[in-house]
Amino acid sequence: STWDRSYHRNNQTQADYAWNHTGTGRPQTATARYVRRYFPTAQAKANSAFLLMDDVLRFRNEKDINNAESSRHEMLMSRMIAYQYTYYRKDQDYPRNFPGEQIPQLRENPEMVEDLVLMRQLTQQAVELFGEVADTPGCDRTLALRYRYEMEHIGCLCDDFLTLWKMDQLAQQYEKT
């Protein structure tokens, strides 16, 4: 395996906490410091882009497990992508039906569709902002473009599943006629 630039902020933040846990402050403070370090001439846009990215990538922790608000990224990565469907499970047919198994989940859970729509909107905004940051002199263009790519990637996954959901809706309407 190789190091991926999309983990740069996480690695920098972990290093900050390891070397100076109390001085690093809250995660928002660590992000602000990261933005000052790598995107000094577009701090407002970079901060806004990272807030959007964090909203898309948010996971619940154990304390939040009973919170009604779902973890969007967890839903996408744990329930929707192909990786989860490449393994044998004794209660499932093999080979697994990908992406067919996800369609009933979307049909039965409208909040998942709403989350995909929201995630797509957030990723589009983040893509635009990271692109502007990348084009700003004095900013780390390579990092900004990598973060933009990550948001495009997640947005593309959202588009894929929203398209499949729409096709399923059309097929259900056709079956009724």
JSON list of C-alpha atoms in Angstrom, two decimals:
[
{"chain": "A", "resi": 1, "resn": "SER", "atom": "CA", "xyz": [0.00, 0.00, 0.00]},
{"chain": "A", "resi": 2, "resn": "THR", "atom": "CA", "xyz": [1.04, 3.61, -0.45]},
{"chain": "A", "resi": 3, "resn": "TRP", "atom": "CA", "xyz": [0.41, 6.84, 1.36]},
{"chain": "A", "resi": 4, "resn": "ASP", "atom": "CA", "xyz": [-2.48, 8.83, -0.05]},
{"chain": "A", "resi": 5, "resn": "ARG", "atom": "CA", "xyz": [-2.46, 12.63, -0.05]},
{"chain": "A", "resi": 6, "resn": "SER", "atom": "CA", "xyz": [-6.14, 12.64, 0.89]},
{"chain": "A", "resi": 7, "resn": "TYR", "atom": "CA", "xyz": [-5.03, 11.61, 4.41]},
{"chain": "A", "resi": 8, "resn": "HIS", "atom": "CA", "xyz": [-2.60, 14.52, 4.74]},
{"chain": "A", "resi": 9, "resn": "ARG", "atom": "CA", "xyz": [-4.79, 16.60, 7.05]},
{"chain": "A", "resi": 10, "resn": "ASN", "atom": "CA", "xyz": [-5.54, 13.57, 9.23]},
{"chain": "A", "resi": 11, "resn": "ASN", "atom": "CA", "xyz": [-1.83, 12.72, 9.48]},
{"chain": "A", "resi": 12, "resn": "GLN", "atom": "CA", "xyz": [-0.90, 16.31, 10.30]},
{"chain": "A", "resi": 13, "resn": "THR", "atom": "CA", "xyz": [-3.62, 16.53, 12.95]},
{"chain": "A", "resi": 14, "resn": "GLN", "atom": "CA", "xyz": [-2.60, 13.23, 14.52]},
{"chain": "A", "resi": 15, "resn": "ALA", "atom": "CA", "xyz": [0.99, 14.44, 14.65]},
{"chain": "A", "resi": 16, "resn": "ASP", "atom": "CA", "xyz": [-0.13, 17.71, 16.27]},
{"chain": "A", "resi": 17, "resn": "TYR", "atom": "CA", "xyz": [-2.10, 15.81, 18.91]},
{"chain": "A", "resi": 18, "resn": "ALA", "atom": "CA", "xyz": [0.74, 13.33, 19.51]},
{"chain": "A", "resi": 19, "resn": "TRP", "atom": "CA", "xyz": [3.32, 16.07, 20.08]},
{"chain": "A", "resi": 20, "resn": "ASN", "atom": "CA", "xyz": [1.14, 18.60, 21.88]},
{"chain": "A", "resi": 21, "resn": "HIS", "atom": "CA", "xyz": [-2.22, 17.14, 22.85]},
{"chain": "A", "resi": 22, "resn": "THR", "atom": "CA", "xyz": [-3.43, 19.97, 25.07]},
{"chain": "A", "resi": 23, "resn": "GLY", "atom": "CA", "xyz": [-1.97, 22.73, 22.90]},
{"chain": "A", "resi": 24, "resn": "THR", "atom": "CA", "xyz": [-3.54, 21.43, 19.70]},
{"chain": "A", "resi": 25, "resn": "GLY", "atom": "CA", "xyz": [-7.03, 22.28, 20.89]},
{"chain": "A", "resi": 26, "resn": "ARG", "atom": "CA", "xyz": [-10.32, 21.27, 19.33]},
{"chain": "A", "resi": 27, "resn": "PRO", "atom": "CA", "xyz": [-10.44, 19.66, 15.86]},
{"chain": "A", "resi": 28, "resn": "GLN", "atom": "CA", "xyz": [-11.68, 22.95, 14.41]},
{"chain": "A", "resi": 29, "resn": "THR", "atom": "CA", "xyz": [-8.58, 24.69, 15.80]},
{"chain": "A", "resi": 30, "resn": "ALA", "atom": "CA", "xyz": [-6.35, 22.01, 14.27]},
{"chain": "A", "resi": 31, "resn": "THR", "atom": "CA", "xyz": [-8.07, 22.47, 10.89]},
{"chain": "A", "resi": 32, "resn": "ALA", "atom": "CA", "xyz": [-7.67, 26.24, 11.09]},
{"chain": "A", "resi": 33, "resn": "ARG", "atom": "CA", "xyz": [-3.95, 25.79, 11.78]},
{"chain": "A", "resi": 34, "resn": "TYR", "atom": "CA", "xyz": [-3.69, 23.32, 8.88]},
{"chain": "A", "resi": 35, "resn": "VAL", "atom": "CA", "xyz": [-5.42, 25.79, 6.57]},
{"chain": "A", "resi": 36, "resn": "ARG", "atom": "CA", "xyz": [-3.06, 28.61, 7.65]},
{"chain": "A", "resi": 37, "resn": "ARG", "atom": "CA", "xyz": [-0.09, 26.34, 6.97]},
{"chain": "A", "resi": 38, "resn": "TYR", "atom": "CA", "xyz": [-1.06, 25.01, 3.52]},
{"chain": "A", "resi": 39, "resn": "PHE", "atom": "CA", "xyz": [-3.62, 27.48, 2.15]},
{"chain": "A", "resi": 40, "resn": "PRO", "atom": "CA", "xyz": [-2.60, 30.81, 3.66]},
{"chain": "A", "resi": 41, "resn": "THR", "atom": "CA", "xyz": [-3.88, 33.01, 0.82]},
{"chain": "A", "resi": 42, "resn": "ALA", "atom": "CA", "xyz": [-7.34, 31.39, 0.63]},
{"chain": "A", "resi": 43, "resn": "GLN", "atom": "CA", "xyz": [-8.10, 30.61, 4.25]},
{"chain": "A", "resi": 44, "resn": "ALA", "atom": "CA", "xyz": [-11.81, 31.44, 4.21]},
{"chain": "A", "resi": 45, "resn": "LYS", "atom": "CA", "xyz": [-12.49, 29.30, 1.13]},
{"chain": "A", "resi": 46, "resn": "ALA", "atom": "CA", "xyz": [-10.32, 26.44, 2.40]},
{"chain": "A", "resi": 47, "resn": "ASN", "atom": "CA", "xyz": [-12.02, 26.49, 5.82]},
{"chain": "A", "resi": 48, "resn": "SER", "atom": "CA", "xyz": [-15.44, 26.42, 4.14]},
{"chain": "A", "resi": 49, "resn": "ALA", "atom": "CA", "xyz": [-14.36, 23.54, 1.89]},
{"chain": "A", "resi": 50, "resn": "PHE", "atom": "CA", "xyz": [-13.12, 21.52, 4.85]},
{"chain": "A", "resi": 51, "resn": "LEU", "atom": "CA", "xyz": [-16.34, 22.15, 6.77]},
{"chain": "A", "resi": 52, "resn": "LEU", "atom": "CA", "xyz": [-18.28, 20.75, 3.81]},
{"chain": "A", "resi": 53, "resn": "MET", "atom": "CA", "xyz": [-15.89, 17.82, 3.52]},
{"chain": "A", "resi": 54, "resn": "ASP", "atom": "CA", "xyz": [-16.19, 17.09, 7.24]},
{"chain": "A", "resi": 55, "resn": "ASP", "atom": "CA", "xyz": [-19.97, 17.11, 6.98]},
{"chain": "A", "resi": 56, "resn": "VAL", "atom": "CA", "xyz": [-19.84, 14.59, 4.14]},
{"chain": "A", "resi": 57, "resn": "LEU", "atom": "CA", "xyz": [-17.23, 12.37, 5.83]},
{"chain": "A", "resi": 58, "resn": "ARG", "atom": "CA", "xyz": [-18.68, 12.54, 9.34]},
{"chain": "A", "resi": 59, "resn": "PHE", "atom": "CA", "xyz": [-18.91, 9.30, 11.30]},
{"chain": "A", "resi": 60, "resn": "ARG", "atom": "CA", "xyz": [-20.82, 8.82, 14.50]},
{"chain": "A", "resi": 61, "resn": "ASN", "atom": "CA", "xyz": [-18.82, 7.83, 17.53]},
{"chain": "A", "resi": 62, "resn": "GLU", "atom": "CA", "xyz": [-20.11, 5.44, 20.19]},
{"chain": "A", "resi": 63, "resn": "LYS", "atom": "CA", "xyz": [-21.53, 8.30, 22.29]},
{"chain": "A", "resi": 64, "resn": "ASP", "atom": "CA", "xyz": [-23.64, 9.44, 19.32]},
{"chain": "A", "resi": 65, "resn": "ILE", "atom": "CA", "xyz": [-24.89, 5.98, 18.36]},
{"chain": "A", "resi": 66, "resn": "ASN", "atom": "CA", "xyz": [-28.42, 6.71, 19.60]},
{"chain": "A", "resi": 67, "resn": "ASN", "atom": "CA", "xyz": [-28.52, 10.03, 17.77]},
{"chain": "A", "resi": 68, "resn": "ALA", "atom": "CA", "xyz": [-31.21, 9.97, 15.11]},
{"chain": "A", "resi": 69, "resn": "GLU", "atom": "CA", "xyz": [-28.98, 11.79, 12.63]},
{"chain": "A", "resi": 70, "resn": "SER", "atom": "CA", "xyz": [-27.29, 9.25, 10.43]},
{"chain": "A", "resi": 71, "resn": "SER", "atom": "CA", "xyz": [-23.68, 9.11, 9.41]},
{"chain": "A", "resi": 72, "resn": "ARG", "atom": "CA", "xyz": [-23.80, 9.86, 5.69]},
{"chain": "A", "resi": 73, "resn": "HIS", "atom": "CA", "xyz": [-20.35, 8.60, 4.81]},
{"chain": "A", "resi": 74, "resn": "GLU", "atom": "CA", "xyz": [-20.82, 5.46, 6.90]},
{"chain": "A", "resi": 75, "resn": "MET", "atom": "CA", "xyz": [-24.05, 4.76, 5.00]},
{"chain": "A", "resi": 76, "resn": "LEU", "atom": "CA", "xyz": [-22.34, 5.24, 1.65]},
{"chain": "A", "resi": 77, "resn": "MET", "atom": "CA", "xyz": [-19.18, 3.31, 2.47]},
{"chain": "A", "resi": 78, "resn": "SER", "atom": "CA", "xyz": [-20.68, 0.53, 4.59]},
{"chain": "A", "resi": 79, "resn": "ARG", "atom": "CA", "xyz": [-23.94, -0.17, 2.79]},
{"chain": "A", "resi": 80, "resn": "MET", "atom": "CA", "xyz": [-23.55, 1.01, -0.77]},
{"chain": "A", "resi": 81, "resn": "ILE", "atom": "CA", "xyz": [-20.10, 0.45, -2.32]},
{"chain": "A", "resi": 82, "resn": "ALA", "atom": "CA", "xyz": [-19.12, -2.78, -4.05]},
{"chain": "A", "resi": 83, "resn": "TYR", "atom": "CA", "xyz": [-16.42, -3.79, -1.57]},
{"chain": "A", "resi": 84, "resn": "GLN", "atom": "CA", "xyz": [-18.98, -4.96, 0.98]},
{"chain": "A", "resi": 85, "resn": "TYR", "atom": "CA", "xyz": [-20.56, -7.24, -1.61]},
{"chain": "A", "resi": 86, "resn": "THR", "atom": "CA", "xyz": [-17.45, -9.13, -2.72]},
{"chain": "A", "resi": 87, "resn": "TYR", "atom": "CA", "xyz": [-17.41, -11.45, 0.29]},
{"chain": "A", "resi": 88, "resn": "TYR", "atom": "CA", "xyz": [-19.33, -14.61, 0.96]},
{"chain": "A", "resi": 89, "resn": "ARG", "atom": "CA", "xyz": [-22.00, -14.49, 3.69]},
{"chain": "A", "resi": 90, "resn": "LYS", "atom": "CA", "xyz": [-23.79, -17.64, 4.69]},
{"chain": "A", "resi": 91, "resn": "ASP", "atom": "CA", "xyz": [-27.18, -15.89, 4.69]},
{"chain": "A", "resi": 92, "resn": "GLN", "atom": "CA", "xyz": [-26.69, -14.46, 1.16]},
{"chain": "A", "resi": 93, "resn": "ASP", "atom": "CA", "xyz": [-26.40, -15.94, -2.33]},
{"chain": "A", "resi": 94, "resn": "TYR", "atom": "CA", "xyz": [-22.94, -15.97, -3.83]},
{"chain": "A", "resi": 95, "resn": "PRO", "atom": "CA", "xyz": [-21.86, -14.27, -5.94]},
{"chain": "A", "resi": 96, "resn": "ARG", "atom": "CA", "xyz": [-23.66, -11.34, -4.40]},
{"chain": "A", "resi": 97, "resn": "ASN", "atom": "CA", "xyz": [-26.01, -9.16, -6.45]},
{"chain": "A", "resi": 98, "resn": "PHE", "atom": "CA", "xyz": [-24.25, -5.85, -6.76]},
{"chain": "A", "resi": 99, "resn": "PRO", "atom": "CA", "xyz": [-25.72, -3.27, -7.07]},
{"chain": "A", "resi": 100, "resn": "GLY", "atom": "CA", "xyz": [-29.05, -5.07, -6.87]},
{"chain": "A", "resi": 101, "resn": "GLU", "atom": "CA", "xyz": [-28.91, -5.51, -3.09]},
{"chain": "A", "resi": 102, "resn": "GLN", "atom": "CA", "xyz": [-28.70, -1.77, -2.56]},
{"chain": "A", "resi": 103, "resn": "ILE", "atom": "CA", "xyz": [-31.83, -0.89, -4.54]},
{"chain": "A", "resi": 104, "resn": "PRO", "atom": "CA", "xyz": [-34.30, -2.29, -1.96]},
{"chain": "A", "resi": 105, "resn": "GLN", "atom": "CA", "xyz": [-32.37, -0.44, 0.76]},
{"chain": "A", "resi": 106, "resn": "LEU", "atom": "CA", "xyz": [-32.91, 2.82, -1.10]},
{"chain": "A", "resi": 107, "resn": "ARG", "atom": "CA", "xyz": [-36.54, 1.97, -1.84]},
{"chain": "A", "resi": 108, "resn": "GLU", "atom": "CA", "xyz": [-37.29, 1.15, 1.81]},
{"chain": "A", "resi": 109, "resn": "ASN", "atom": "CA", "xyz": [-35.27, 3.98, 3.38]},
{"chain": "A", "resi": 110, "resn": "PRO", "atom": "CA", "xyz": [-36.11, 7.36, 1.82]},
{"chain": "A", "resi": 111, "resn": "GLU", "atom": "CA", "xyz": [-33.77, 9.02, 4.30]},
{"chain": "A", "resi": 112, "resn": "MET", "atom": "CA", "xyz": [-30.88, 7.28, 2.52]},
{"chain": "A", "resi": 113, "resn": "VAL", "atom": "CA", "xyz": [-31.94, 8.89, -0.76]},
{"chain": "A", "resi": 114, "resn": "GLU", "atom": "CA", "xyz": [-32.20, 12.26, 1.00]},
{"chain": "A", "resi": 115, "resn": "ASP", "atom": "CA", "xyz": [-28.70, 11.76, 2.41]},
{"chain": "A", "resi": 116, "resn": "LEU", "atom": "CA", "xyz": [-27.33, 10.92, -1.04]},
{"chain": "A", "resi": 117, "resn": "VAL", "atom": "CA", "xyz": [-28.92, 14.08, -2.48]},
{"chain": "A", "resi": 118, "resn": "LEU", "atom": "CA", "xyz": [-27.50, 16.18, 0.36]},
{"chain": "A", "resi": 119, "resn": "MET", "atom": "CA", "xyz": [-24.07, 14.56, 0.10]},
{"chain": "A", "resi": 120, "resn": "ARG", "atom": "CA", "xyz": [-24.03, 15.32, -3.63]},
{"chain": "A", "resi": 121, "resn": "GLN", "atom": "CA", "xyz": [-24.90, 18.96, -3.00]},
{"chain": "A", "resi": 122, "resn": "LEU", "atom": "CA", "xyz": [-22.20, 19.26, -0.34]},
{"chain": "A", "resi": 123, "resn": "THR", "atom": "CA", "xyz": [-19.58, 17.59, -2.53]},
{"chain": "A", "resi": 124, "resn": "GLN", "atom": "CA", "xyz": [-20.40, 19.93, -5.44]},
{"chain": "A", "resi": 125, "resn": "GLN", "atom": "CA", "xyz": [-19.86, 22.95, -3.21]},
{"chain": "A", "resi": 126, "resn": "ALA", "atom": "CA", "xyz": [-16.61, 21.52, -1.83]},
{"chain": "A", "resi": 127, "resn": "VAL", "atom": "CA", "xyz": [-15.35, 20.69, -5.33]},
{"chain": "A", "resi": 128, "resn": "GLU", "atom": "CA", "xyz": [-15.89, 24.29, -6.40]},
{"chain": "A", "resi": 129, "resn": "LEU", "atom": "CA", "xyz": [-14.16, 25.70, -3.32]},
{"chain": "A", "resi": 130, "resn": "PHE", "atom": "CA", "xyz": [-11.17, 23.33, -3.48]},
{"chain": "A", "resi": 131, "resn": "GLY", "atom": "CA", "xyz": [-10.81, 24.21, -7.16]},
{"chain": "A", "resi": 132, "resn": "GLU", "atom": "CA", "xyz": [-10.70, 27.91, -6.31]},
{"chain": "A", "resi": 133, "resn": "VAL", "atom": "CA", "xyz": [-8.20, 27.25, -3.54]},
{"chain": "A", "resi": 134, "resn": "ALA", "atom": "CA", "xyz": [-6.02, 25.24, -5.94]},
{"chain": "A", "resi": 135, "resn": "ASP", "atom": "CA", "xyz": [-5.99, 28.18, -8.36]},
{"chain": "A", "resi": 136, "resn": "THR", "atom": "CA", "xyz": [-4.99, 30.68, -5.66]},
{"chain": "A", "resi": 137, "resn": "PRO", "atom": "CA", "xyz": [-1.29, 31.60, -5.67]},
{"chain": "A", "resi": 138, "resn": "GLY", "atom": "CA", "xyz": [0.42, 30.76, -2.39]},
{"chain": "A", "resi": 139, "resn": "CYS", "atom": "CA", "xyz": [-1.75, 27.69, -1.71]},
{"chain": "A", "resi": 140, "resn": "ASP", "atom": "CA", "xyz": [-0.64, 24.08, -1.96]},
{"chain": "A", "resi": 141, "resn": "ARG", "atom": "CA", "xyz": [-2.19, 23.28, -5.32]},
{"chain": "A", "resi": 142, "resn": "THR", "atom": "CA", "xyz": [-1.46, 19.53, -5.16]},
{"chain": "A", "resi": 143, "resn": "LEU", "atom": "CA", "xyz": [-3.24, 19.11, -1.82]},
{"chain": "A", "resi": 144, "resn": "ALA", "atom": "CA", "xyz": [-6.21, 21.24, -2.85]},
{"chain": "A", "resi": 145, "resn": "LEU", "atom": "CA", "xyz": [-6.63, 19.24, -6.07]},
{"chain": "A", "resi": 146, "resn": "ARG", "atom": "CA", "xyz": [-6.41, 15.97, -4.14]},
{"chain": "A", "resi": 147, "resn": "TYR", "atom": "CA", "xyz": [-9.15, 17.07, -1.76]},
{"chain": "A", "resi": 148, "resn": "ARG", "atom": "CA", "xyz": [-11.18, 18.19, -4.76]},
{"chain": "A", "resi": 149, "resn": "TYR", "atom": "CA", "xyz": [-10.73, 14.74, -6.30]},
{"chain": "A", "resi": 150, "resn": "GLU", "atom": "CA", "xyz": [-11.95, 13.05, -3.11]},
{"chain": "A", "resi": 151, "resn": "MET", "atom": "CA", "xyz": [-15.09, 15.15, -3.12]},
{"chain": "A", "resi": 152, "resn": "GLU", "atom": "CA", "xyz": [-15.63, 14.40, -6.84]},
{"chain": "A", "resi": 153, "resn": "HIS", "atom": "CA", "xyz": [-15.22, 10.69, -6.12]},
{"chain": "A", "resi": 154, "resn": "ILE", "atom": "CA", "xyz": [-17.83, 10.67, -3.37]},
{"chain": "A", "resi": 155, "resn": "GLY", "atom": "CA", "xyz": [-20.13, 12.84, -5.48]},
{"chain": "A", "resi": 156, "resn": "CYS", "atom": "CA", "xyz": [-19.82, 10.36, -8.34]},
{"chain": "A", "resi": 157, "resn": "LEU", "atom": "CA", "xyz": [-20.81, 7.48, -6.03]},
{"chain": "A", "resi": 158, "resn": "CYS", "atom": "CA", "xyz": [-23.84, 9.51, -4.95]},
{"chain": "A", "resi": 159, "resn": "ASP", "atom": "CA", "xyz": [-24.77, 10.16, -8.58]},
{"chain": "A", "resi": 160, "resn": "ASP", "atom": "CA", "xyz": [-24.44, 6.45, -9.38]},
{"chain": "A", "resi": 161, "resn": "PHE", "atom": "CA", "xyz": [-26.80, 5.36, -6.63]},
{"chain": "A", "resi": 162, "resn": "LEU", "atom": "CA", "xyz": [-29.25, 8.18, -7.23]},
{"chain": "A", "resi": 163, "resn": "THR", "atom": "CA", "xyz": [-29.41, 7.15, -10.90]},
{"chain": "A", "resi": 164, "resn": "LEU", "atom": "CA", "xyz": [-30.02, 3.51, -9.94]},
{"chain": "A", "resi": 165, "resn": "TRP", "atom": "CA", "xyz": [-32.74, 4.64, -7.52]},
{"chain": "A", "resi": 166, "resn": "LYS", "atom": "CA", "xyz": [-34.40, 6.75, -10.25]},
{"chain": "A", "resi": 167, "resn": "MET", "atom": "CA", "xyz": [-34.28, 3.81, -12.66]},
{"chain": "A", "resi": 168, "resn": "ASP", "atom": "CA", "xyz": [-35.90, 1.62, -10.02]},
{"chain": "A", "resi": 169, "resn": "GLN", "atom": "CA", "xyz": [-38.64, 4.22, -9.51]},
{"chain": "A", "resi": 170, "resn": "LEU", "atom": "CA", "xyz": [-39.31, 4.26, -13.27]},
{"chain": "A", "resi": 171, "resn": "ALA", "atom": "CA", "xyz": [-39.38, 0.46, -13.42]},
{"chain": "A", "resi": 172, "resn": "GLN", "atom": "CA", "xyz": [-41.91, 0.34, -10.56]},
{"chain": "A", "resi": 173, "resn": "GLN", "atom": "CA", "xyz": [-44.13, 2.86, -12.38]},
{"chain": "A", "resi": 174, "resn": "TYR", "atom": "CA", "xyz": [-43.87, 0.81, -15.57]},
{"chain": "A", "resi": 175, "resn": "GLU", "atom": "CA", "xyz": [-44.85, -2.39, -13.73]},
{"chain": "A", "resi": 176, "resn": "LYS", "atom": "CA", "xyz": [-47.98, -0.67, -12.39]},
{"chain": "A", "resi": 177, "resn": "THR", "atom": "CA", "xyz": [-49.22, 0.20, -15.89]}
]
